[in-house]
PDB file of C-alpha atoms in Angstrom:
ATOM      1  CA  MET A   1    -183.776  14.997  72.814  1.00  0.00           C
ATOM      2  CA  ASN A   2    -186.463  13.177  71.527  1.00  0.00           C
ATOM      3  CA  LYS A   3    -187.828  13.248  67.872  1.00  0.00           C
ATOM      4  CA  ALA A   4    -191.139  14.780  69.656  1.00  0.00           C
ATOM      5  CA  ASN A   5    -189.182  17.607  71.005  1.00  0.00           C
ATOM      6  CA  ILE A   6    -187.487  18.753  68.586  1.00  0.00           C
ATOM      7  CA  GLN A   7    -190.675  19.287  66.163  1.00  0.00           C
ATOM      8  CA  SER A   8    -192.737  21.128  68.094  1.00  0.00           C
ATOM      9  CA  ILE A   9    -189.289  22.844  68.912  1.00  0.00           C
ATOM     10  CA  ILE A  10    -189.708  23.707  64.093  1.00  0.00           C
ATOM     11  CA  ASP A  11    -193.717  23.431  64.374  1.00  0.00           C
ATOM     12  CA  LYS A  12    -193.648  26.570  67.315  1.00  0.00           C
ATOM     13  CA  VAL A  13    -190.029  28.027  65.008  1.00  0.00           C
ATOM     14  CA  TYR A  14    -189.148  28.022  62.167  1.00  0.00           C
ATOM     15  CA  PRO A  15    -192.416  29.234  59.937  1.00  0.00           C
ATOM     16  CA  LYS A  16    -190.912  32.807  61.993  1.00  0.00           C
ATOM     17  CA  ILE A  17    -187.248  31.810  60.909  1.00  0.00           C
ATOM     18  CA  LYS A  18    -188.327  31.350  56.919  1.00  0.00           C
ATOM     19  CA  ASP A  19    -190.953  34.757  58.055  1.00  0.00           C
ATOM     20  CA  ASP A  20    -187.698  36.596  59.117  1.00  0.00           C
ATOM     21  CA  TYR A  21    -185.540  36.228  56.749  1.00  0.00           C
ATOM     22  CA  GLY A  22    -187.419  35.313  53.432  1.00  0.00           C
ATOM     23  CA  LEU A  23    -186.997  33.133  50.161  1.00  0.00           C
ATOM     24  CA  SER A  24    -183.010  32.260  48.867  1.00  0.00           C
ATOM     25  CA  LYS A  25    -183.464  33.199  45.535  1.00  0.00           C
ATOM     26  CA  GLY A  26    -184.872  30.725  43.125  1.00  0.00           C
ATOM     27  CA  ASN A  27    -185.403  28.413  45.738  1.00  0.00           C
ATOM     28  CA  ASP A  28    -188.233  26.841  47.525  1.00  0.00           C
ATOM     29  CA  PHE A  29    -188.008  27.179  51.477  1.00  0.00           C
ATOM     30  CA  PRO A  30    -186.342  24.152  52.984  1.00  0.00           C
ATOM     31  CA  ASN A  31    -188.067  20.876  53.896  1.00  0.00           C
ATOM     32  CA  ILE A  32    -186.171  20.002  57.634  1.00  0.00           C
ATOM     33  CA  GLU A  33    -185.894  16.401  58.913  1.00  0.00           C
ATOM     34  CA  ILE A  34    -184.493  14.653  61.473  1.00  0.00           C
ATOM     35  CA  HIS A  35    -182.441  12.077  61.385  1.00  0.00           C
ATOM     36  CA  LYS A  36    -180.907  10.079  64.680  1.00  0.00           C
ATOM     37  CA  ASN A  37    -176.793  10.917  63.535  1.00  0.00           C
ATOM     38  CA  ILE A  38    -175.735  11.822  60.279  1.00  0.00           C
ATOM     39  CA  TYR A  39    -174.192   7.951  59.877  1.00  0.00           C
ATOM     40  CA  GLU A  40    -177.019   6.749  59.743  1.00  0.00           C
ATOM     41  CA  MET A  41    -179.430   9.245  57.773  1.00  0.00           C
ATOM     42  CA  VAL A  42    -175.825   8.192  55.255  1.00  0.00           C
ATOM     43  CA  SER A  43    -175.411   4.851  55.296  1.00  0.00           C
ATOM     44  CA  GLY A  44    -178.613   3.749  55.452  1.00  0.00           C
ATOM     45  CA  ILE A  45    -178.466   1.222  58.185  1.00  0.00           C
ATOM     46  CA  GLU A  46    -179.789   1.721  61.570  1.00  0.00           C
ATOM     47  CA  GLY A  47    -177.957   1.797  64.655  1.00  0.00           C
ATOM     48  CA  MET A  48    -174.497   2.811  62.767  1.00  0.00           C
ATOM     49  CA  ILE A  49    -172.481   4.958  64.910  1.00  0.00           C
ATOM     50  CA  GLY A  50    -169.141   7.252  63.651  1.00  0.00           C
ATOM     51  CA  GLU A  51    -166.846   9.388  65.399  1.00  0.00           C
ATOM     52  CA  ASN A  52    -167.910  12.876  64.647  1.00  0.00           C
ATOM     53  CA  ASN A  53    -170.970  13.291  64.824  1.00  0.00           C
ATOM     54  CA  ALA A  54    -172.502  16.573  63.249  1.00  0.00           C
ATOM     55  CA  GLN A  55    -174.517  18.441  64.703  1.00  0.00           C
ATOM     56  CA  ALA A  56    -177.237  20.035  61.382  1.00  0.00           C
ATOM     57  CA  ALA A  57    -176.459  20.244  57.730  1.00  0.00           C
ATOM     58  CA  PHE A  58    -177.851  21.637  54.595  1.00  0.00           C
ATOM     59  CA  CYS A  59    -178.380  19.230  51.868  1.00  0.00           C
ATOM     60  CA  ARG A  60    -178.238  21.551  49.091  1.00  0.00           C
ATOM     61  CA  HIS A  61    -179.682  18.956  46.932  1.00  0.00           C
ATOM     62  CA  SER A  62    -182.596  18.326  48.311  1.00  0.00           C
ATOM     63  CA  ASN A  63    -183.143  21.631  49.685  1.00  0.00           C
ATOM     64  CA  THR A  64    -183.231  20.529  53.542  1.00  0.00           C
ATOM     65  CA  ILE A  65    -181.804  21.356  56.094  1.00  0.00           C
ATOM     66  CA  GLN A  66    -181.401  18.375  59.150  1.00  0.00           C
ATOM     67  CA  LEU A  67    -181.618  17.999  62.132  1.00  0.00           C
ATOM     68  CA  PHE A  68    -179.484  15.119  63.588  1.00  0.00           C
ATOM     69  CA  GLN A  69    -180.964  13.720  67.305  1.00  0.00           C
ATOM     70  CA  THR A  70    -178.221  12.786  68.878  1.00  0.00           C
ATOM     71  CA  GLU A  71    -175.881  16.069  68.511  1.00  0.00           C
ATOM     72  CA  ILE A  72    -179.393  18.158  69.791  1.00  0.00           C
ATOM     73  CA  LYS A  73    -178.710  19.229  73.751  1.00  0.00           C
ATOM     74  CA  ASP A  74    -181.825  21.454  73.654  1.00  0.00           C
ATOM     75  CA  ALA A  75    -184.602  23.988  72.358  1.00  0.00           C
ATOM     76  CA  LYS A  76    -181.599  26.913  72.024  1.00  0.00           C
ATOM     77  CA  HIS A  77    -179.283  24.139  70.132  1.00  0.00           C
ATOM     78  CA  VAL A  78    -182.893  23.455  67.641  1.00  0.00           C
ATOM     79  CA  ILE A  79    -183.294  26.567  66.890  1.00  0.00           C
ATOM     80  CA  GLN A  80    -179.024  27.721  66.468  1.00  0.00           C
ATOM     81  CA  CYS A  81    -179.421  24.471  64.154  1.00  0.00           C
ATOM     82  CA  LEU A  82    -182.520  26.343  62.171  1.00  0.00           C
ATOM     83  CA  LEU A  83    -180.843  29.389  61.899  1.00  0.00           C
ATOM     84  CA  HIS A  84    -176.628  28.330  60.902  1.00  0.00           C
ATOM     85  CA  GLU A  85    -178.411  26.132  58.636  1.00  0.00           C
ATOM     86  CA  TYR A  86    -180.628  28.830  56.877  1.00  0.00           C
ATOM     87  CA  LYS A  87    -178.636  31.162  56.773  1.00  0.00           C
ATOM     88  CA  HIS A  88    -176.615  28.183  54.865  1.00  0.00           C
ATOM     89  CA  TYR A  89    -179.534  27.943  52.576  1.00  0.00           C
ATOM     90  CA  LEU A  90    -179.057  31.336  52.102  1.00  0.00           C
ATOM     91  CA  GLN A  91    -175.948  31.795  51.621  1.00  0.00           C
ATOM     92  CA  SER A  92    -174.206  30.702  47.629  1.00  0.00           C
ATOM     93  CA  ALA A  93    -173.305  27.671  46.148  1.00  0.00           C
ATOM     94  CA  THR A  94    -171.441  28.704  43.641  1.00  0.00           C
ATOM     95  CA  TRP A  95    -168.638  30.883  46.857  1.00  0.00           C
ATOM     96  CA  PHE A  96    -169.399  28.766  49.403  1.00  0.00           C
ATOM     97  CA  LYS A  97    -167.172  26.302  46.786  1.00  0.00           C
ATOM     98  CA  ARG A  98    -164.824  29.034  45.741  1.00  0.00           C
ATOM     99  CA  TYR A  99    -164.051  29.468  49.112  1.00  0.00           C
ATOM    100  CA  TYR A 100    -162.459  26.030  49.854  1.00  0.00           C
ATOM    101  CA  ALA A 101    -161.385  25.855  46.395  1.00  0.00           C
ATOM    102  CA  MET A 102    -159.691  29.229  48.269  1.00  0.00           C
ATOM    103  CA  GLY A 103    -157.791  27.232  50.972  1.00  0.00           C
ATOM    104  CA  TYR A 104    -160.226  28.061  53.642  1.00  0.00           C
ATOM    105  CA  GLU A 105    -160.934  25.572  55.793  1.00  0.00           C
ATOM    106  CA  TYR A 106    -164.042  25.208  57.985  1.00  0.00           C
ATOM    107  CA  THR A 107    -162.670  26.478  60.984  1.00  0.00           C
ATOM    108  CA  ASN A 108    -162.027  30.050  58.439  1.00  0.00           C
ATOM    109  CA  HIS A 109    -163.989  30.057  55.675  1.00  0.00           C
ATOM    110  CA  PRO A 110    -166.558  33.006  55.530  1.00  0.00           C
ATOM    111  CA  TYR A 111    -169.766  31.525  54.598  1.00  0.00           C
ATOM    112  CA  GLU A 112    -169.605  29.050  57.924  1.00  0.00           C
ATOM    113  CA  LEU A 113    -168.032  32.209  60.529  1.00  0.00           C
ATOM    114  CA  ALA A 114    -171.689  33.845  59.241  1.00  0.00           C
ATOM    115  CA  ALA A 115    -173.529  31.222  59.974  1.00  0.00           C
ATOM    116  CA  LYS A 116    -172.156  30.716  63.473  1.00  0.00           C
ATOM    117  CA  GLU A 117    -172.734  34.299  63.708  1.00  0.00           C
ATOM    118  CA  GLU A 118    -175.929  34.152  62.902  1.00  0.00           C
ATOM    119  CA  GLU A 119    -176.718  31.082  66.151  1.00  0.00           C
ATOM    120  CA  LYS A 120    -176.704  34.317  68.257  1.00  0.00           C
ATOM    121  CA  ASN A 121    -180.379  35.531  67.282  1.00  0.00           C
ATOM    122  CA  TYR A 122    -181.855  32.332  68.868  1.00  0.00           C
ATOM    123  CA  LYS A 123    -183.342  34.171  71.483  1.00  0.00           C
ATOM    124  CA  LYS A 124    -185.442  36.183  69.652  1.00  0.00           C
ATOM    125  CA  TYR A 125    -186.974  32.362  68.831  1.00  0.00           C
ATOM    126  CA  ILE A 126    -186.887  31.258  72.036  1.00  0.00           C
ATOM    127  CA  LYS A 127    -188.216  33.484  73.644  1.00  0.00           C
ATOM    128  CA  SER A 128    -191.402  32.119  71.067  1.00  0.00           C
ATOM    129  CA  LEU A 129    -191.019  28.601  73.332  1.00  0.00           C
ATOM    130  CA  GLY A 130    -191.673  30.621  76.857  1.00  0.00           C
ATOM    131  CA  GLU A 131    -188.450  30.722  77.648  1.00  0.00           C
ATOM    132  CA  ALA A 132    -185.337  32.454  78.864  1.00  0.00           C
ATOM    133  CA  LYS A 133    -183.049  31.326  77.972  1.00  0.00           C
TER     134      LYS A 133
END
């Protein structure tokens, strides 16, 4: 998907997500950025690529949801990424780290599992795009 298409979906869906899920304790609503891929974003080098591209990320430091264009497949995927990362925004940063320190990995981390589960709610938001996916 191109950046304009992704932004159009964000413009229609993100206000509804914010209304439904609300604010995280002590934080403003996260901003959303669209980047070509995580490697370009981190390195600042245009055209930089790597082996394992992320689809999206939530950066607590900047309170930003980052979407990576090259990994976004369709409107459903944009919404799922927003829901997943918004769930992380709502979760405790302390417990996020604590779970990893306790030995959890990405595949069984309770917060990752909860964020993955949240992606199933995309159907509620895709309706606002006029798509029946």
